[in-house]
C-alpha positions as a LaTeX table, in Angstrom:
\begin{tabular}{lrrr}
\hline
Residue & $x$ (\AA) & $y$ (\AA) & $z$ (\AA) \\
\hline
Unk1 & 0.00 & 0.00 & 0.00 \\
Unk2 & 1.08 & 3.44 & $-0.18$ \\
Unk3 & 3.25 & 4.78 & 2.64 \\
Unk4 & 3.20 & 7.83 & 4.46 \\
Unk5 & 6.39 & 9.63 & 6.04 \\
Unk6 & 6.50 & 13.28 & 8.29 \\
Unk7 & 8.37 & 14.78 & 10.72 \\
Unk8 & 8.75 & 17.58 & 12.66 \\
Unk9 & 12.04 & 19.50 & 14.15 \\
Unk10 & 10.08 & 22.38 & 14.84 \\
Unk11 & 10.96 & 25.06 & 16.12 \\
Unk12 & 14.48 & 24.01 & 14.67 \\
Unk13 & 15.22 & 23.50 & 11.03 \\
Unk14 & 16.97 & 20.18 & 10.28 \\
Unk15 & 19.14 & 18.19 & 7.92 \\
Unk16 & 17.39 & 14.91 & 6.58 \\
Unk17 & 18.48 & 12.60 & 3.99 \\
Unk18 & 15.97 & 10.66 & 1.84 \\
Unk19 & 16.27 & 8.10 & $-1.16$ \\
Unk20 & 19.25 & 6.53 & 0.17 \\
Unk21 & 20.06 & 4.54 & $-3.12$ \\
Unk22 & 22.81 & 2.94 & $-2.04$ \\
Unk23 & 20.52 & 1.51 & 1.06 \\
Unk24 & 18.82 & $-1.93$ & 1.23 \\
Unk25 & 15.73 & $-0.87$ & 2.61 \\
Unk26 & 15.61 & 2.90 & 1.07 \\
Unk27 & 12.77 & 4.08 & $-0.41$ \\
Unk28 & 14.18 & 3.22 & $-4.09$ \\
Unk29 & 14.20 & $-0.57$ & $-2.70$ \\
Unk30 & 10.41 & 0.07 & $-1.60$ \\
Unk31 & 9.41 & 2.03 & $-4.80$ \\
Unk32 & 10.38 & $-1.87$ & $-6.42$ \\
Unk33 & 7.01 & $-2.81$ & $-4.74$ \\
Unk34 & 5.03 & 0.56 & $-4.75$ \\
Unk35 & 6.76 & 1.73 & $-8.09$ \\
Unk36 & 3.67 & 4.53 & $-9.07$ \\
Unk37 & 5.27 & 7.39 & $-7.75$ \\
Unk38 & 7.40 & 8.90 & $-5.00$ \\
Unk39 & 7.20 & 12.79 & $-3.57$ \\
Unk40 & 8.94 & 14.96 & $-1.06$ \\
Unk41 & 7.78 & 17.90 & 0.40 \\
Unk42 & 9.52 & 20.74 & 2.55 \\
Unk43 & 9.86 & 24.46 & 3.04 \\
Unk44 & 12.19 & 26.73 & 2.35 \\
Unk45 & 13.67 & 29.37 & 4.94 \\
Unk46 & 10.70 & 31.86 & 3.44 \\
Unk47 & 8.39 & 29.60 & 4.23 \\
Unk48 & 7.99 & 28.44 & 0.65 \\
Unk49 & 7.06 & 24.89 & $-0.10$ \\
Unk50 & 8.56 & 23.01 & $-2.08$ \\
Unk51 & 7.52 & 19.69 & $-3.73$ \\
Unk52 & 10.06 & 17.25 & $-5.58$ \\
Unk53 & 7.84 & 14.35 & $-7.19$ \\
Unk54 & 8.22 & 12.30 & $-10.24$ \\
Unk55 & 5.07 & 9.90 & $-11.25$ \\
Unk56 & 7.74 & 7.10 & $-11.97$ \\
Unk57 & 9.68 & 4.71 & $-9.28$ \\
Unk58 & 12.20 & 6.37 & $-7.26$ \\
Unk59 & 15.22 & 3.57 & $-9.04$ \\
Unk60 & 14.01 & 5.15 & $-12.30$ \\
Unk61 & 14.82 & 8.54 & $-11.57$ \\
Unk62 & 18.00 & 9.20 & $-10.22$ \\
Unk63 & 18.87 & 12.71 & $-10.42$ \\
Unk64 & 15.33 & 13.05 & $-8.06$ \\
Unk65 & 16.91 & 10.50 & $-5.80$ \\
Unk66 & 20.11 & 12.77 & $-5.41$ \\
Unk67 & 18.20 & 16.12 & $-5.42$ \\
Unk68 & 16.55 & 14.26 & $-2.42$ \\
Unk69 & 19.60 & 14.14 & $-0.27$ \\
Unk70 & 19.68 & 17.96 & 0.40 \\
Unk71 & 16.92 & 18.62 & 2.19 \\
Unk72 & 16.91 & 21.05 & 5.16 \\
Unk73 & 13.13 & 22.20 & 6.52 \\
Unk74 & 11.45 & 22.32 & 9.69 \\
Unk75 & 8.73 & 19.93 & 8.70 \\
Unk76 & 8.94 & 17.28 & 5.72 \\
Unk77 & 6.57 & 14.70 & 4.34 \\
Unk78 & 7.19 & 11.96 & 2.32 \\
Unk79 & 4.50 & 9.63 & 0.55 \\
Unk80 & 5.42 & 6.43 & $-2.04$ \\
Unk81 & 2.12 & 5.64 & $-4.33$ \\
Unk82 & 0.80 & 2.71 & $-5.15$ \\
Unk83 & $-2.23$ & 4.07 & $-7.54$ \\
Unk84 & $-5.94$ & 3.10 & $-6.81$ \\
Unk85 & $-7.14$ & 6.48 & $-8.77$ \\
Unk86 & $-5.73$ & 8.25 & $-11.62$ \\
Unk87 & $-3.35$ & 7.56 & $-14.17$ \\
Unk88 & 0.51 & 7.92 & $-13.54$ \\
Unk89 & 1.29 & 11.57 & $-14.18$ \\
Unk90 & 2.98 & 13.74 & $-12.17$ \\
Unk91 & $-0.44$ & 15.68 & $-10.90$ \\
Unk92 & $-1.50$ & 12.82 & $-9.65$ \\
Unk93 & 1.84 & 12.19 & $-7.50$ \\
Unk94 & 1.56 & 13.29 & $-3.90$ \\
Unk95 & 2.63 & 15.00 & $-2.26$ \\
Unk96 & $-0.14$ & 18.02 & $-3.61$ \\
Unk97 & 0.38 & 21.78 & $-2.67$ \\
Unk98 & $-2.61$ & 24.11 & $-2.51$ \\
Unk99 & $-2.93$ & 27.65 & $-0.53$ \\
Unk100 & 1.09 & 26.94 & 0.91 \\
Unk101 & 0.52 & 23.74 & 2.56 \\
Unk102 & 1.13 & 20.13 & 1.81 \\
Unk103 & $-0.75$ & 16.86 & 1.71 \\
Unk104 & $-0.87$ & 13.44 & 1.15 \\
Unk105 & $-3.21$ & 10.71 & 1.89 \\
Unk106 & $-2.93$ & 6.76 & 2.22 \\
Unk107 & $-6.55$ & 5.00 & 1.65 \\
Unk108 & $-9.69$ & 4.93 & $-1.12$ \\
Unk109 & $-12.67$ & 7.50 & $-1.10$ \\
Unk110 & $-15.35$ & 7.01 & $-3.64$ \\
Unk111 & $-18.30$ & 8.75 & $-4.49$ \\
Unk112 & $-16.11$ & 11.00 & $-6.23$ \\
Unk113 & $-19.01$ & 12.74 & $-8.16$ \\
Unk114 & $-20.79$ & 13.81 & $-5.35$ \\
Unk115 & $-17.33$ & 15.37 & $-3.57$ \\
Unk116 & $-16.91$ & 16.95 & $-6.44$ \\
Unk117 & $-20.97$ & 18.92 & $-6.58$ \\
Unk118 & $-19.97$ & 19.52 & $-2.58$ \\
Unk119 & $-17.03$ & 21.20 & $-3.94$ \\
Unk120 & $-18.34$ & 23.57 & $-6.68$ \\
Unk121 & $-16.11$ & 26.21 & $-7.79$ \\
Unk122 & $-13.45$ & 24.87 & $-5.55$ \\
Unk123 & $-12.42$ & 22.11 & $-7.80$ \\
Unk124 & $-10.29$ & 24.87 & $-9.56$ \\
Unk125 & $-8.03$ & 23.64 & $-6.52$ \\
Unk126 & $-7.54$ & 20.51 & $-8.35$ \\
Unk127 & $-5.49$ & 19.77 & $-10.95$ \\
Unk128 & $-5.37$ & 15.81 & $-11.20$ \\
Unk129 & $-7.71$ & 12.68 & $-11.07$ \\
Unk130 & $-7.04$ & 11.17 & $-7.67$ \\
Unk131 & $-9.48$ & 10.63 & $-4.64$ \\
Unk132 & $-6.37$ & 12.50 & $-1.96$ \\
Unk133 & $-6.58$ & 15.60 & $-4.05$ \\
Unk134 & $-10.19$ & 16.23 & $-3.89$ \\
Unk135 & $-10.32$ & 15.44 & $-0.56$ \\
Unk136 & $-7.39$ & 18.00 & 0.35 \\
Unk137 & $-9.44$ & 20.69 & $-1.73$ \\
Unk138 & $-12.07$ & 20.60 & 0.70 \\
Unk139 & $-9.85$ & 20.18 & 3.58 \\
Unk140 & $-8.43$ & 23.80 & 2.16 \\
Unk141 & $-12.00$ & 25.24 & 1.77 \\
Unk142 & $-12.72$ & 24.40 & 5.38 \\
Unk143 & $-9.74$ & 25.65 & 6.68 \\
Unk144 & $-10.71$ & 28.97 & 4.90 \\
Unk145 & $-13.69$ & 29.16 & 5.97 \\
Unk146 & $-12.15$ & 28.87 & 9.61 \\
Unk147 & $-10.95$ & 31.52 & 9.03 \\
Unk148 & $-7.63$ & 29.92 & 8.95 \\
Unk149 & $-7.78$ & 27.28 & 11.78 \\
Unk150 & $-6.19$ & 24.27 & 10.39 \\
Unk151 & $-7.47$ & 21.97 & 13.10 \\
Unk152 & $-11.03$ & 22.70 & 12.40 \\
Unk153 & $-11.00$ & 22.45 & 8.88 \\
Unk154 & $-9.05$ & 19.11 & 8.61 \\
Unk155 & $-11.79$ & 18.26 & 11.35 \\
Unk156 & $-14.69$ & 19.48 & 9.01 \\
Unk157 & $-13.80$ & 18.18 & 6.19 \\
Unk158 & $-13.32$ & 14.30 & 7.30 \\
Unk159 & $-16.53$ & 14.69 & 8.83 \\
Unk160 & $-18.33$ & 15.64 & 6.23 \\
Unk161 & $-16.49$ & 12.91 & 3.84 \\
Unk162 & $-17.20$ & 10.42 & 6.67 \\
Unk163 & $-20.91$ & 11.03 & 6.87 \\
Unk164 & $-21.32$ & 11.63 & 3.02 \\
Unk165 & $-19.18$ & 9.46 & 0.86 \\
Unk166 & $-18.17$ & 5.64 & 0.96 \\
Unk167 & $-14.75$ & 5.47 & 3.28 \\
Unk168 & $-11.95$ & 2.59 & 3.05 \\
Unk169 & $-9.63$ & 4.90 & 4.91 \\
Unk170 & $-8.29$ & 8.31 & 5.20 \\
Unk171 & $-4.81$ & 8.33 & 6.64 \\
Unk172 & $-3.37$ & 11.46 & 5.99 \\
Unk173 & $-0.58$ & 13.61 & 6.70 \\
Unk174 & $-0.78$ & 17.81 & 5.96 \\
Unk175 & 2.26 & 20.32 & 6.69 \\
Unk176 & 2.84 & 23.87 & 6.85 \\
Unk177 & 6.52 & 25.89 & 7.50 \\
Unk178 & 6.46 & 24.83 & 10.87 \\
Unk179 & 3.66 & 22.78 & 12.01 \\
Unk180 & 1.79 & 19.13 & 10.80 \\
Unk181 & $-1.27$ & 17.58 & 11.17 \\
Unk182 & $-1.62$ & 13.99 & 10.94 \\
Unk183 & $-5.22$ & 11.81 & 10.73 \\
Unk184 & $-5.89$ & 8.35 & 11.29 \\
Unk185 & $-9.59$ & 6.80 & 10.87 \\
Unk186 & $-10.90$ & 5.08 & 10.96 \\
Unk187 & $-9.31$ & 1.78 & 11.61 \\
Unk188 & $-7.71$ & 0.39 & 8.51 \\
Unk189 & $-4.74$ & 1.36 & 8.45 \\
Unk190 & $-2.03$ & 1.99 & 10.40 \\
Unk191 & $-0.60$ & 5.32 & 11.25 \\
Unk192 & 2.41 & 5.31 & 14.28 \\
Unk193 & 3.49 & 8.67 & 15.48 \\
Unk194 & 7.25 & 8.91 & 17.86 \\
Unk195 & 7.98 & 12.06 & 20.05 \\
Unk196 & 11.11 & 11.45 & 19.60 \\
Unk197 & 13.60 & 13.24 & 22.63 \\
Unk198 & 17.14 & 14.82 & 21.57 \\
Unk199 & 19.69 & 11.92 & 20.69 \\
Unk200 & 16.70 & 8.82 & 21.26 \\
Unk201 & 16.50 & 6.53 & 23.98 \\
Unk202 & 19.83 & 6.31 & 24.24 \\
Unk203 & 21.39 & 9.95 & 24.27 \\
Unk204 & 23.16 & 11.59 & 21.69 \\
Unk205 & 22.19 & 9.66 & 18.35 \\
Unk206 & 21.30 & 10.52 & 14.75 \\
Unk207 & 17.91 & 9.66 & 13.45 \\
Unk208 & 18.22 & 7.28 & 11.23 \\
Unk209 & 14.60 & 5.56 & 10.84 \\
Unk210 & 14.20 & 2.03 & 8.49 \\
Unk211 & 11.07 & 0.85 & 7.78 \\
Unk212 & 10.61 & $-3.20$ & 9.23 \\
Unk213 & 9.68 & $-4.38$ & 5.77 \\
Unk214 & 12.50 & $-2.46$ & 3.82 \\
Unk215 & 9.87 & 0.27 & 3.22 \\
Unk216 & 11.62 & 4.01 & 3.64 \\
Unk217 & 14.60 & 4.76 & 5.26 \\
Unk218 & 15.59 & 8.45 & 6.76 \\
Unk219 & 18.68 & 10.01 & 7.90 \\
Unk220 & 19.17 & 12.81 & 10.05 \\
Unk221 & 22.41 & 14.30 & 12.11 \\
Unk222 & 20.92 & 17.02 & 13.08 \\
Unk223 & 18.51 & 15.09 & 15.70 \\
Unk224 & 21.42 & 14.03 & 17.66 \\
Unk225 & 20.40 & 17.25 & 19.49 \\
Unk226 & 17.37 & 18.16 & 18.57 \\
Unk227 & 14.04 & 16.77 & 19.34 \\
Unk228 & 11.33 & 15.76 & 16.82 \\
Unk229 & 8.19 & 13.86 & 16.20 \\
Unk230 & 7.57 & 11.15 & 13.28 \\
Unk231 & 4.49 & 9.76 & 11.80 \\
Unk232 & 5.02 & 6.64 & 9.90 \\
Unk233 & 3.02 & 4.11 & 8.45 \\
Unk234 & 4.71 & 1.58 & 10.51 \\
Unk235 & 7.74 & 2.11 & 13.34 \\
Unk236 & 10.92 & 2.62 & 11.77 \\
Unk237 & 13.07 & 1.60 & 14.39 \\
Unk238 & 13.65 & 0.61 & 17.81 \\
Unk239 & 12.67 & 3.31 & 19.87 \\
Unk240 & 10.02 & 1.51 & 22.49 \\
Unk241 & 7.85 & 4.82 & 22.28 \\
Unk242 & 6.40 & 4.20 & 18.89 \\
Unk243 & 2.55 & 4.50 & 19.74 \\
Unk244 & $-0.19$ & 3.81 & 17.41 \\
Unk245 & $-2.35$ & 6.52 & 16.55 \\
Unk246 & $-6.10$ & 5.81 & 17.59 \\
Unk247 & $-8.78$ & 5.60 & 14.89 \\
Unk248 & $-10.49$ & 8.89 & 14.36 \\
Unk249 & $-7.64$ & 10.78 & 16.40 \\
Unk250 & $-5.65$ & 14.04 & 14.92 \\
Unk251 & $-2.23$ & 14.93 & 16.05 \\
Unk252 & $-0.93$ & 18.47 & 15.46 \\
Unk253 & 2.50 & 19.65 & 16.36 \\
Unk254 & 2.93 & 22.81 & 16.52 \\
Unk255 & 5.34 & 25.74 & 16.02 \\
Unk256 & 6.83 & 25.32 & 19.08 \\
Unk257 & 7.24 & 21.07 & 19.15 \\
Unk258 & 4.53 & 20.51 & 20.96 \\
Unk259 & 2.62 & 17.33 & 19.65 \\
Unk260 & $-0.94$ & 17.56 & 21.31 \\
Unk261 & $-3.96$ & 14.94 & 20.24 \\
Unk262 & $-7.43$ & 14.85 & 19.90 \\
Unk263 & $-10.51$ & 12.30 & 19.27 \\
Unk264 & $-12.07$ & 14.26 & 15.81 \\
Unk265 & $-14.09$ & 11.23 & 14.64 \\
Unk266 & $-15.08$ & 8.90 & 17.14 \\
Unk267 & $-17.71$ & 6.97 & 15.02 \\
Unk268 & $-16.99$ & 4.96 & 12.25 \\
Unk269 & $-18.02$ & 6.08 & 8.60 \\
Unk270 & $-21.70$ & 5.91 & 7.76 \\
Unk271 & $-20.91$ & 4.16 & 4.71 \\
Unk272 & $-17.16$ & 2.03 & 5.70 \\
Unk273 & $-15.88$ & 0.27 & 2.24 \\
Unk274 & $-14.48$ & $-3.34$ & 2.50 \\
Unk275 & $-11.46$ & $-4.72$ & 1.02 \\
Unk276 & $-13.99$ & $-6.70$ & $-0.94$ \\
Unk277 & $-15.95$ & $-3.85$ & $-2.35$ \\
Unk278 & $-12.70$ & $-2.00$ & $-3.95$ \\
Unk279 & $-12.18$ & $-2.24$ & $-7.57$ \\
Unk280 & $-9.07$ & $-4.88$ & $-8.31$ \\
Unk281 & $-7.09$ & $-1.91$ & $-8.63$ \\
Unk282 & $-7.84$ & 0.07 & $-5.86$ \\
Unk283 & $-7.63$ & $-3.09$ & $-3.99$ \\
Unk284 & $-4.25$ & $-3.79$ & $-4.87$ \\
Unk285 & $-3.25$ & $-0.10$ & $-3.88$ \\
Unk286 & $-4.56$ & $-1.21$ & $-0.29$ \\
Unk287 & $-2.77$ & $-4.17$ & 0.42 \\
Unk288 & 0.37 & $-4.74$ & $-2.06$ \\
Unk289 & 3.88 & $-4.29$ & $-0.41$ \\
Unk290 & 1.72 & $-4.36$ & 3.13 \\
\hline
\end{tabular}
């Protein structure tokens, strides 16, 4: 299935190396298995994101695998496709960008026609086929009309998606300059997050995160002495405080490092897909490399 990667060094900018080539268990390894796109997002010192993405596997594109390494941002998210909607283009390659924030989303929402009627004039926010995309438009309407609040229109969004539209899952990861939001719900998938303490459990060490499966690997130095939280599809290492994420809850971490949690949507979706009732594509997206 597709995999999901951010992290946090907020208030502190970091180093982190991605797309470790020359690793066993890097991302190119994993694109092998999820080979329909790979994307990196970050922000510059201006606050400026920035999205590298290529709608082919990571080992076919090596100058984005090296552009990779030199990566230095206070928040970064990193997402590996396996397609269940849209063809493979880069549009359709998460992570997306819309109104200076990133996104990207692990799981199947259908009903697409009536998301997009919800949407209206909106859907200018969207420039490719998938599911994730529409979903973040309306995620960046709500948060408008919040009047900015983040929180409340991730919140209002999955709610309304939840109660409206047929759900397999919505894991999903969003990031600004200096703060992310991360969902799990309901309980499909997996989402772990890490509040991770200067130098891990045992003082004074590098991140340097592996996924159990060979998945995604990350390096960073500069979290020797610097603290940060991860969200992961699956725990990357061996730190015993990998937690998983309850179904329905939303993590933010903000400016200042602070990772609080809260229960957004405690019921299940009024109309929950099965495994069973996903196209053979869309299935596939859900369980291959798992």
């Amino acid at each position: 299935m597709c995999r999901l990667f951010g992290l946090s060094s907020a208030p502190r900018r970091s180093h982190a190396t991605f797309w470790l080539l020359d690793a066993p268990d890097s991302l190119a390894v994993q694109s092998h298995r999820d080979p329909d796109g790979t994307g990196l997002g970050y922000f510059d010192p201006d606050g400026t994101p920035q999205v590298r993405k290529a709608p082919d596997a990571a080992y076919a594109d090596r100058d984005f695998a090296r552009e990779a390494r030199r990566i230095c941002s206070a928040t970064f998210l990193a997402h590996i496709r396996l397609a269940s909607t849209g063809s493979l283009t880069a549009p359709n390659t998460h992570p997306f960008q819309q109104d200076g924030r990133l996104f990207a989303h692990n799981g199947v929402v259908e009903g697409l026609p009536a998301l997009e009627a919800h949407l209206g004039p909106d859907m200018a926010l969207v420039a490719g086929e998938t599911d994730s995309e529409r979903v973040f438009a309306l995620i960046t309407r709500e948060i408008r009309e919040a009047h900015g609040d983040i929180g409340t229109g991730i919140e209002r969004a999955m709610r309304w998606i939840a109660g409206h539209l047929p759900v397999y899952a919505l894991n999903s990861v969003l990031t600004t300059p200096d703060e992310l939001w991360a969902l799990r719900y309901p309980d499909t998938h997996e989402l772990y997050v890490l509040e991770r303490e200067p130098g891990g459990p045992h003082g004074a060490r590098h991140l340097d995160h592996s996924g159990t499966g060979g998945r995604m690997r990350v390096h960073s130095g500069d979290l020797a002495d610097t603290p940060a939280t991860v969200v992961a599809s699956e725990p990357m290492d061996e730190h015993p405080d990998w937690r998983l994420m309850e179904p329905g809850e939303l993590l933010h971490v903000t400016a200042g490092g602070r990772a609080d949690r809260r229960l957004v949507l405690p019921d299940p979706p009024v109309d929950p897909l099965r495994l069973s009732d996903l196209s053979g594509r869309a299935a596939h997206s859900q369980t291959a490399g798992g």
